[in-house]
Coordinates of C-alpha atoms and ligand atoms in Angstrom, one line a residue:
X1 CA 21.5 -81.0 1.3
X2 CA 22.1 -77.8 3.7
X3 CA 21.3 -79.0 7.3
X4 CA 18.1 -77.8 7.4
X5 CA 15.8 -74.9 5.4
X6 CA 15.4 -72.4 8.3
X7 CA 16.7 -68.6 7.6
X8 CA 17.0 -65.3 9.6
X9 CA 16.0 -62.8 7.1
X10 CA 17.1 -59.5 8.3
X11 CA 16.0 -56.3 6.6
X12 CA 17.7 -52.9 8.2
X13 CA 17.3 -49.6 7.7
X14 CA 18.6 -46.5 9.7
X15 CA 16.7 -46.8 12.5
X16 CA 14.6 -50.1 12.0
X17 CA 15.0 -53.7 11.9
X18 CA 12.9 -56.1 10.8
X19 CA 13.2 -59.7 11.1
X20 CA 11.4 -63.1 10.2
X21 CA 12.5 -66.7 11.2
X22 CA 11.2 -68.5 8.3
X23 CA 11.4 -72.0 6.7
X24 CA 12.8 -71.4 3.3
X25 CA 10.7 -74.1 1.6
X26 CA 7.4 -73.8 2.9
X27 CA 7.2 -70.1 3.7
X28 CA 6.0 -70.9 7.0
X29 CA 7.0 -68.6 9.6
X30 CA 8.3 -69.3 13.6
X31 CA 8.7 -65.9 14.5
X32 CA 9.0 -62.2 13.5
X33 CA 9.1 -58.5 14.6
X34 CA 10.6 -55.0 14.5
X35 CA 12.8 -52.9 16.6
X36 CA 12.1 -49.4 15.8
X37 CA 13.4 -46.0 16.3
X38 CA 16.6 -47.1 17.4
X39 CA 19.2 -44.8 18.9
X40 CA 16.5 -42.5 20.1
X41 CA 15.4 -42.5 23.4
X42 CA 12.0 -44.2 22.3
X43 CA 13.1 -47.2 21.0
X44 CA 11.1 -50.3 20.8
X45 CA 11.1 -53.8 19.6
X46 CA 8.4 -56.5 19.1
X47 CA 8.8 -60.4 19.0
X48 CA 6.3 -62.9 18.0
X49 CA 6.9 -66.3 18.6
X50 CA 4.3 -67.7 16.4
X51 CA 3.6 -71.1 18.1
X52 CA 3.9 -70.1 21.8
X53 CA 1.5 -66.3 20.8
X54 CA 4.3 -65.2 22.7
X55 CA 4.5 -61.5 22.2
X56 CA 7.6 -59.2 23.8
X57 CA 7.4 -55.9 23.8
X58 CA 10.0 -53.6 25.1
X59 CA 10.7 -50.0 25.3
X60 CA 14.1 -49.0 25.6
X61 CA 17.6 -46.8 23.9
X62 CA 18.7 -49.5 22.3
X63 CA 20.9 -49.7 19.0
X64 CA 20.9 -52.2 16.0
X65 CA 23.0 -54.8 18.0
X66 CA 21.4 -54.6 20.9
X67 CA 18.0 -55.5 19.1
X68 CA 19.6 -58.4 17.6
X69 CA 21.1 -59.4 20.9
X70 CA 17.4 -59.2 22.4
X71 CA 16.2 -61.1 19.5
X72 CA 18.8 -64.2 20.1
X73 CA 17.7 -63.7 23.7
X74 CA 13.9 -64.5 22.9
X75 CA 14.6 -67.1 20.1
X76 CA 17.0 -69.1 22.7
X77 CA 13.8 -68.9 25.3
X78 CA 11.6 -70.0 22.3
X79 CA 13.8 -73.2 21.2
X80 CA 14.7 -71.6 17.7
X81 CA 17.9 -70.5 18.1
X82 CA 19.6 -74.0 17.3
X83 CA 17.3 -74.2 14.3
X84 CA 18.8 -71.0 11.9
X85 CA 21.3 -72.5 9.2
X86 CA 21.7 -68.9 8.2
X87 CA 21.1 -65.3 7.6
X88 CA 19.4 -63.1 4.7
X89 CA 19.8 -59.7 4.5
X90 CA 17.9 -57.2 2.6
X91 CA 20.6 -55.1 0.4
X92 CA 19.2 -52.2 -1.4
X93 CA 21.3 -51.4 -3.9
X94 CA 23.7 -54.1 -6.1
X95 CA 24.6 -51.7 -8.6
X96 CA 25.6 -53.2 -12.3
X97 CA 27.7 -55.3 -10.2
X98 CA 25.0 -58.1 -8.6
X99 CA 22.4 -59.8 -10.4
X100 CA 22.3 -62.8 -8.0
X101 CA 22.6 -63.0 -4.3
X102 CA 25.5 -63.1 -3.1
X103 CA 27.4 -64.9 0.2
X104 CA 28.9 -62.0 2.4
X105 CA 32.6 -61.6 2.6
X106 CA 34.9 -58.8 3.6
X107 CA 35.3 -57.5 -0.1
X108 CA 31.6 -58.1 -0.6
X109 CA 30.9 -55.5 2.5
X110 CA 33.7 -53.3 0.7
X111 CA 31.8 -53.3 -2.5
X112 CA 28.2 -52.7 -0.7
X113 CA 30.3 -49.7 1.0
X114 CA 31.0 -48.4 -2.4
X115 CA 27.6 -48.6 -3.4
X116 CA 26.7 -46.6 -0.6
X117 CA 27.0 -43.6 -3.5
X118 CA 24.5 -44.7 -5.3
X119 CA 22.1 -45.3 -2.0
X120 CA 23.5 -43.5 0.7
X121 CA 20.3 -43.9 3.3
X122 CA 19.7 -47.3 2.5
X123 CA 23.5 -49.3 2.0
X124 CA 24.9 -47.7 5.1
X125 CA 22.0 -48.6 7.0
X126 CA 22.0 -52.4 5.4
X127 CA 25.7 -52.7 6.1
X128 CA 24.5 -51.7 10.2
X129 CA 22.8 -54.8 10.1
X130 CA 25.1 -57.1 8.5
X131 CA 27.7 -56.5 10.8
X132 CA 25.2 -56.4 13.9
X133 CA 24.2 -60.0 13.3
X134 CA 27.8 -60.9 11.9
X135 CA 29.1 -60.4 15.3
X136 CA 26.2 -62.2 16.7
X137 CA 26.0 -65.0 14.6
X138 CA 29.7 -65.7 14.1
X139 CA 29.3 -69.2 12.7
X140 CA 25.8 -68.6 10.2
X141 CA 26.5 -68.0 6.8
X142 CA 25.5 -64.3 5.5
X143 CA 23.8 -63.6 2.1
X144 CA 22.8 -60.1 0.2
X145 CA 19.6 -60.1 -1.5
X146 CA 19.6 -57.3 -3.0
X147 CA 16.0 -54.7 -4.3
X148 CA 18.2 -54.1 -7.4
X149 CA 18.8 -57.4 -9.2
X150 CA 15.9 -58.4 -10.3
X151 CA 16.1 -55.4 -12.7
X152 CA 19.3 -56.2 -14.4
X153 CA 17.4 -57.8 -17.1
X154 CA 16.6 -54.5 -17.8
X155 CA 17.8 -53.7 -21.6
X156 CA 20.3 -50.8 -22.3
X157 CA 16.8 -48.9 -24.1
X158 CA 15.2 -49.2 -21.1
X159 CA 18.5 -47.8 -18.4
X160 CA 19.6 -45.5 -20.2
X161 CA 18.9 -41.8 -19.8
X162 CA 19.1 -39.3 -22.3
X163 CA 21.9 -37.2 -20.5
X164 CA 25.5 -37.1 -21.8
X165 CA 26.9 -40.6 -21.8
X166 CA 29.7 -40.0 -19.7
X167 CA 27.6 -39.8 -16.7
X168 CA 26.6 -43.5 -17.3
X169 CA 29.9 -44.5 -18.3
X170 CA 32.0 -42.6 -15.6
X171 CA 29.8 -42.3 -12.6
X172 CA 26.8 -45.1 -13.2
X173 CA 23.8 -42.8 -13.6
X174 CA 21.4 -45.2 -15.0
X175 CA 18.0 -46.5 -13.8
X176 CA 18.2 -49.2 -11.7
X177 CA 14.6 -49.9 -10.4
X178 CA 14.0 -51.1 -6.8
X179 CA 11.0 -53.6 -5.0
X180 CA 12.5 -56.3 -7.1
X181 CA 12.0 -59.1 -4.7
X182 CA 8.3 -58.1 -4.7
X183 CA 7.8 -58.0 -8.0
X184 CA 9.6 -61.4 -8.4
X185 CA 7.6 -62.9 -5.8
X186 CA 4.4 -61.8 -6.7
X187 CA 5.0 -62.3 -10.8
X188 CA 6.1 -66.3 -10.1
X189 CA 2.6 -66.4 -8.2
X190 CA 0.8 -64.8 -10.8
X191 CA 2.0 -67.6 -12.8
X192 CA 1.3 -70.0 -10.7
X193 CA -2.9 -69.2 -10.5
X194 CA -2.8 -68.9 -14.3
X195 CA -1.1 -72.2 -14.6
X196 CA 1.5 -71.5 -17.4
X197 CA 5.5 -71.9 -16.7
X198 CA 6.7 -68.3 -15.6
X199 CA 9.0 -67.9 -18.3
X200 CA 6.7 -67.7 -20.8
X201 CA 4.4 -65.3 -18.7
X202 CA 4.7 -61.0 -19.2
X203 CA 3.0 -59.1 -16.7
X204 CA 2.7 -55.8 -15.7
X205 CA 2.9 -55.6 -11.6
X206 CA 2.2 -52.7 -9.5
X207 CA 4.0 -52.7 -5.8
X208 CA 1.5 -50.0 -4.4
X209 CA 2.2 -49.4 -0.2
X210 CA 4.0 -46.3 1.3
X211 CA 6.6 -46.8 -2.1
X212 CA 4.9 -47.3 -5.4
X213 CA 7.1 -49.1 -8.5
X214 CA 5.2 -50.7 -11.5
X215 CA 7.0 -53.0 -13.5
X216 CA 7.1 -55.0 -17.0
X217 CA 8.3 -58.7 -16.6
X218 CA 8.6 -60.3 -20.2
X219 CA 9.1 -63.8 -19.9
X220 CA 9.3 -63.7 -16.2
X221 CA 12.0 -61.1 -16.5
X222 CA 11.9 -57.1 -16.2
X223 CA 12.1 -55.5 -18.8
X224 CA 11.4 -52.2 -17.5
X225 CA 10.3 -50.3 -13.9
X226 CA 9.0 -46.8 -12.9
X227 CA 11.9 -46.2 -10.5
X228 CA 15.1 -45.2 -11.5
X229 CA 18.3 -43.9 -10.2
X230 CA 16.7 -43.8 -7.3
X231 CA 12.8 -44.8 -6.0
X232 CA 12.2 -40.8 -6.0
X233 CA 11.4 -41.3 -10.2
X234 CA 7.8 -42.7 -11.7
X235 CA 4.5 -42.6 -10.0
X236 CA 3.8 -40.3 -6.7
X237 CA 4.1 -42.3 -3.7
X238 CA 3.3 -41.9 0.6
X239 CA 5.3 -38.7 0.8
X240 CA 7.6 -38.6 -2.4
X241 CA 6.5 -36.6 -5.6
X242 CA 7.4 -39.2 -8.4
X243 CA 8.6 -37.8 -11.6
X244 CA 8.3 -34.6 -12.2
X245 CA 9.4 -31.9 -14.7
X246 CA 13.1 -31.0 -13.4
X247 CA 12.8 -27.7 -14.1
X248 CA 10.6 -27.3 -10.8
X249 CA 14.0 -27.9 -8.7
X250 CA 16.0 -25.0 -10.4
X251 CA 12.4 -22.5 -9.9
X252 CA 12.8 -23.3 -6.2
X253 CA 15.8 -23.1 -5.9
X254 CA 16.7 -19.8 -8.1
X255 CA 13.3 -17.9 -7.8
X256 CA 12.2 -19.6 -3.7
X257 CA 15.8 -20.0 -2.2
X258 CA 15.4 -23.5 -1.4
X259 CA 18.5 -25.0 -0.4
X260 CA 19.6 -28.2 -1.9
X261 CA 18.7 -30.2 0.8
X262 CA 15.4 -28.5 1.3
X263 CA 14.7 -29.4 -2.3
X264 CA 15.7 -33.7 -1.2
X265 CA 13.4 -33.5 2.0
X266 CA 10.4 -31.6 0.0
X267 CA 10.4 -34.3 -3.0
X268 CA 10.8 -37.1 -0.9
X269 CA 9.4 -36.3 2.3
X270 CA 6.8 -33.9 1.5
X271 CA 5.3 -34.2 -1.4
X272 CA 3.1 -37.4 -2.7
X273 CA -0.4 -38.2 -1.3
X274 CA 0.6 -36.0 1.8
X275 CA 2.4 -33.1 -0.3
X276 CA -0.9 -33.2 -2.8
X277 CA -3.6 -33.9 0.6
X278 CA -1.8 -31.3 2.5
X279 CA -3.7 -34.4 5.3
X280 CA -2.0 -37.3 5.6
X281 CA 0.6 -39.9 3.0
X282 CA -1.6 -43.2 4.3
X283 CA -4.2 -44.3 1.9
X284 CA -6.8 -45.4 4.5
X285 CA -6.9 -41.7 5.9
X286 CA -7.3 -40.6 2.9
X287 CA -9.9 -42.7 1.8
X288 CA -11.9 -41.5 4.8
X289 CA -11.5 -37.7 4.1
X290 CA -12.5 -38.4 0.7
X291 CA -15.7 -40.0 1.8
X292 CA -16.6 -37.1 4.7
X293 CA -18.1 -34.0 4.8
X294 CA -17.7 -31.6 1.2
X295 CA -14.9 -29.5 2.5
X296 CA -11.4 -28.6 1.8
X297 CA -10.4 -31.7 3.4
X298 CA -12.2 -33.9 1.5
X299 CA -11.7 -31.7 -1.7
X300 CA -8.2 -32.5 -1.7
X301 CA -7.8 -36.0 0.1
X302 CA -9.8 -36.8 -3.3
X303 CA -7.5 -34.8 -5.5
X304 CA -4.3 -36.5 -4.3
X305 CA -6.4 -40.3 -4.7
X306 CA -7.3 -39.4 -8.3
X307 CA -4.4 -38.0 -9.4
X308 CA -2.3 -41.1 -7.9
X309 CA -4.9 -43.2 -9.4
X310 CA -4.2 -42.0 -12.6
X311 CA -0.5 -42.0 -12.8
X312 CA -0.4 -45.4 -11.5
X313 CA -2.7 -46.3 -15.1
X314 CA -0.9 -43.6 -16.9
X315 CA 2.7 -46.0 -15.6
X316 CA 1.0 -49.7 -16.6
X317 CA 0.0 -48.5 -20.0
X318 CA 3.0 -46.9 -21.1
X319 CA 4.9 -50.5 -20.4
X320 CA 2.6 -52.2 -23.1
X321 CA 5.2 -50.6 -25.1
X322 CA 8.1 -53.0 -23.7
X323 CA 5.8 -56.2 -23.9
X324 CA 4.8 -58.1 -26.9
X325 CA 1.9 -59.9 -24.9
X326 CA -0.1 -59.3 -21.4
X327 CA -1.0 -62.4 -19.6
X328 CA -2.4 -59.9 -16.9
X329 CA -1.4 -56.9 -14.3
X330 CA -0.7 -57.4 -10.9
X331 CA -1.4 -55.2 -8.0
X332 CA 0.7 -55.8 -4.1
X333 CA 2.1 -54.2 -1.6
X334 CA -0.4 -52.3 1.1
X335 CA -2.6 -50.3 -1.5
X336 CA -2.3 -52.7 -4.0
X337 CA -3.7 -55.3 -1.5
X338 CA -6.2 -54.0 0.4
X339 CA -7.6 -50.8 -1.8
X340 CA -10.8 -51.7 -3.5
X341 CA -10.9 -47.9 -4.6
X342 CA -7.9 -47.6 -6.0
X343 CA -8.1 -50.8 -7.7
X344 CA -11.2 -50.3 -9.1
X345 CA -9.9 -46.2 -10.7
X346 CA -6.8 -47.2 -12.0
X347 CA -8.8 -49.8 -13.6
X348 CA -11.4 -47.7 -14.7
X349 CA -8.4 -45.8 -16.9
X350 CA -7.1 -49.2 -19.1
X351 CA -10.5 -50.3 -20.2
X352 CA -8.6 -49.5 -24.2
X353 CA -6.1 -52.8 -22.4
X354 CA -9.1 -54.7 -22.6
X355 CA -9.2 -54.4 -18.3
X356 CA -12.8 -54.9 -17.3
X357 CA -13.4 -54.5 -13.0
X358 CA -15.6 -57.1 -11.4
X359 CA -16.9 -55.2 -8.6
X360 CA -17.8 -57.5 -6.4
X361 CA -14.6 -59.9 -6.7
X362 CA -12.7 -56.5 -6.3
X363 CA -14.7 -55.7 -2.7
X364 CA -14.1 -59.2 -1.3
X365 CA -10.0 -59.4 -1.7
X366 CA -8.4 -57.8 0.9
X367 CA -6.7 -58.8 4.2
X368 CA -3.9 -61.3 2.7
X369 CA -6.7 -62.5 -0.2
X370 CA -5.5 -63.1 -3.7
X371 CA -7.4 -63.9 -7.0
X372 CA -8.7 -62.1 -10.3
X373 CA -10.9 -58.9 -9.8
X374 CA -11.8 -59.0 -13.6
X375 CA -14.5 -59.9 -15.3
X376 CA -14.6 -63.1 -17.5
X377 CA -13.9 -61.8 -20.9
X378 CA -11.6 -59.0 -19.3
X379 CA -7.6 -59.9 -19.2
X380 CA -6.9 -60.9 -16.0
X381 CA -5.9 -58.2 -12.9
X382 CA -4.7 -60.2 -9.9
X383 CA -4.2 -59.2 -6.7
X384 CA -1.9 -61.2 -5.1
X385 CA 0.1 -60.5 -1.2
X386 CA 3.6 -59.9 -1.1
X387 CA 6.2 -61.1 0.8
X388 CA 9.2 -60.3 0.0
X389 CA 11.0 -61.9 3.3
X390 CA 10.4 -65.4 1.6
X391 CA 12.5 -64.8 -1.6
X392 CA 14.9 -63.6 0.7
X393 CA 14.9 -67.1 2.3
X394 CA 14.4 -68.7 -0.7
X395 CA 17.0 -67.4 -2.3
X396 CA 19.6 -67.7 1.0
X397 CA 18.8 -70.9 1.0
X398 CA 19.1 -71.7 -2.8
X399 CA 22.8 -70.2 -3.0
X400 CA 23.6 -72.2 0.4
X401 CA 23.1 -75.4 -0.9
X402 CA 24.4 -74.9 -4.5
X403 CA 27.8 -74.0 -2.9
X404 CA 27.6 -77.2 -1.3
X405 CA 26.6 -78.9 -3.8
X406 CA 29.2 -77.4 -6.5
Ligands
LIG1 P1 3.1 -50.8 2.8 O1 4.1 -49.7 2.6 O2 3.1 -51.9 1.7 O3 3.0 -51.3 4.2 O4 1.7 -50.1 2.5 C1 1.2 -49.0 3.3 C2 0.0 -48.3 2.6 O5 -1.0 -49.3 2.5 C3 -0.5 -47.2 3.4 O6 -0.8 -46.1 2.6 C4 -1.8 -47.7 4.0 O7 -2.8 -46.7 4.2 C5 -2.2 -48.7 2.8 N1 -3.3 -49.6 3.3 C6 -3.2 -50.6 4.2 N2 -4.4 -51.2 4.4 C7 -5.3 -50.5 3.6 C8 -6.7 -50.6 3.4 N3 -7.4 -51.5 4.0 N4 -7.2 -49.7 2.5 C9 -6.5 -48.8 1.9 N5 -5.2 -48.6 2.0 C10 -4.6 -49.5 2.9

């Protein structure tokens, strides 16, 4: 047996880190936070210690390694340092060439460096961190987790795009799909509330927060996600457009002189619920405009809900094409969670997939609540909380002790 079941997990990006102290068999958690807008001069970073309600909070230029430095600093007050057996990173992208997690070596780093091709904000960024708590945590054991492997189940009919076959071959432009840990997570719960072994299970879940994937899991595996090459593809998200006809990129950029990079910050930084509201990418705002005074506002915080609404039901019932049974769907992830309105339209849409809304199950789950919102003799919609930080334990742990055990 490893020493004992208590993991870092670590999840960086650019100019955030986030990080839970977490026992890898019970989920419970001792402490967590976020350092945010690093490098700039407004940096900040949050620790909760969650026995002690200690809270630190602290503004000031700080980089990756100096919020993991202040991290150790605040776990060594709180008595937790001693406890970590090791660290979990979030990796974005694993390529063809991880499935599994995977214990961090110097060729390991190479490969994720190589990979940075394929997800050149996110790998780089992920790679900040390992290193940060590498140098930190000299003696810990590192592991990848990585957003990508779930999705290598994924068959070649499903991958493949219908551009010349070179591109895949030579330079591995394929669909890949991302939020896999979530949609693991929540699909083995799913399972678990309706009581039948996970591998003979097929869902369809939908990750719905700030990014929005759906996927289809036959036999608790994917079979098939709305992201692709990258999470720009499938249904519109916070600030990104989803899939849309390419031929929009060459009108802007022939007939409207967008630049190239113009076209990458408009698709996936301007468009979405904010591009479409022209008010705001967070559901909750929009929500409210919808419900206030009849005026422009309103008029299009509604029009960006119901057209997300509907390409969200548009996504789920296209995958009944890659599932020979539905046990039930699955929403998660912010929206997913805590939406009763855009639970209940997207629902509204798959009554022909034999979906029937309960309304008031639907208006009680929110705020970390989980259950069916379906009627009796409807097939089941659950709504079930993500938490993606505990397959990364889970999984860091898992691969810890079979190396010492094999
Ligand atoms: P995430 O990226 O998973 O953190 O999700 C962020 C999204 O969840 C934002 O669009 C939020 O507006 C949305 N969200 C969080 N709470 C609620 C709520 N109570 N009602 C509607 N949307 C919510």
């Amino acid at each position: 047996m490893f020493a004992n079941s208590n993991i870092l997990v670590i999840n960086c990006g650019s100019s955030s880190l986030k990080f839970s102290l977490m026992d890898a068999i019970t989920g419970e958690t001792f402490a967590d936070g976020i350092a945010e807008r690093l490098m700039t001069a407004d940096a900040s970073i949050k620790i909760n210690i969650t026995d002690n309600h200690h809270q630190l909070s602290l503004n000031a230029p700080f980089d990756h390694k100096m919020a993991i430095e202040q991290l150790v600093h605040a776990l060594t007050q709180a008595n937790l340092i001693k406890q970590i057996s090791a660290i979990g990173h979030r990796v974005v992208h694993g390529g063809e060439q991880y499935s599994q997690p995977i214990l961090i070596t110097d060729s390991i780093k190479q490969t994720i460096t190589e990979l940075s091709k394929l997800a050149p904000l996110h790998n780089p960024a992920n790679l900040i961190g390992i290193e940060a708590a590498q140098l930190t945590f000299k003696q810990l054991p590192q592991v990848a987790i990585f957003d990508t492997a779930f999705h290598q189940t994924m068959p070649e009919k499903a991958y493949m795009y219908a551009l010349p076959y070179e591109l895949y071959q030579q330079h591995s432009v394929r669909k890949y799909g991302f939020h896999g840990t979530s949609h693991y997570f929540v699909s083995k719960q799913a399972a678990k509330q309706l009581n039948k072994p996970i591998e003979q299970c097929s869902f369809i879940s939908a990750h719905l927060g700030n990014g929005c994937s759906v996927t289809a899991i036959k036999n608790g595996q994917s079979v098939d996600s709305s992201m692709g090459f990258t999470p720009l593809e499938g249904v519109m998200m916070g600030t990104r457009s989803g899939s849309i006809d390419p031929g929009i990129i060459f009108y802007l950029v022939d007939q409207l002189d967008y630049s190239l990079n113009e076209v990458n910050q408009l698709l996936n930084k301007k468009s979405g619920l904010l591009g479409l509201s022209t008010l705001s990418n967070d559901c909750r705002t929009l929500e409210q405009a919808a419900t206030s005074a009849n005026d422009k506002k309103s008029r299009l915080a509604t029009l960006a809900l119901t057209v997300f609404c509907y390409q969200i039901a548009k996504s789920i019932a296209s995958f009944s094409a890659s599932l020979t049974n539905l046990d039930g769907l699955i929403f998660t992830g912010g929206i997913g969670e805590n939406s009763t309105f855009v639970r209940e339209q997207v629902l509204t849409h798959l009554s022909l997939l034999n979906f029937h809304i309960d309304n008031s199950k639907n208006k009680i789950i929110r705020l970390g609540g989980s259950g069916n919102i379906c009627q009796t003799n409807s097939r089941p919609c659950l709504v079930i909380p993500t938490n993606e930080e505990w397959v990364i334990a889970e999984q860091t742990y898992a691969l810890l002790q079979k190396n010492i055990q094999g």
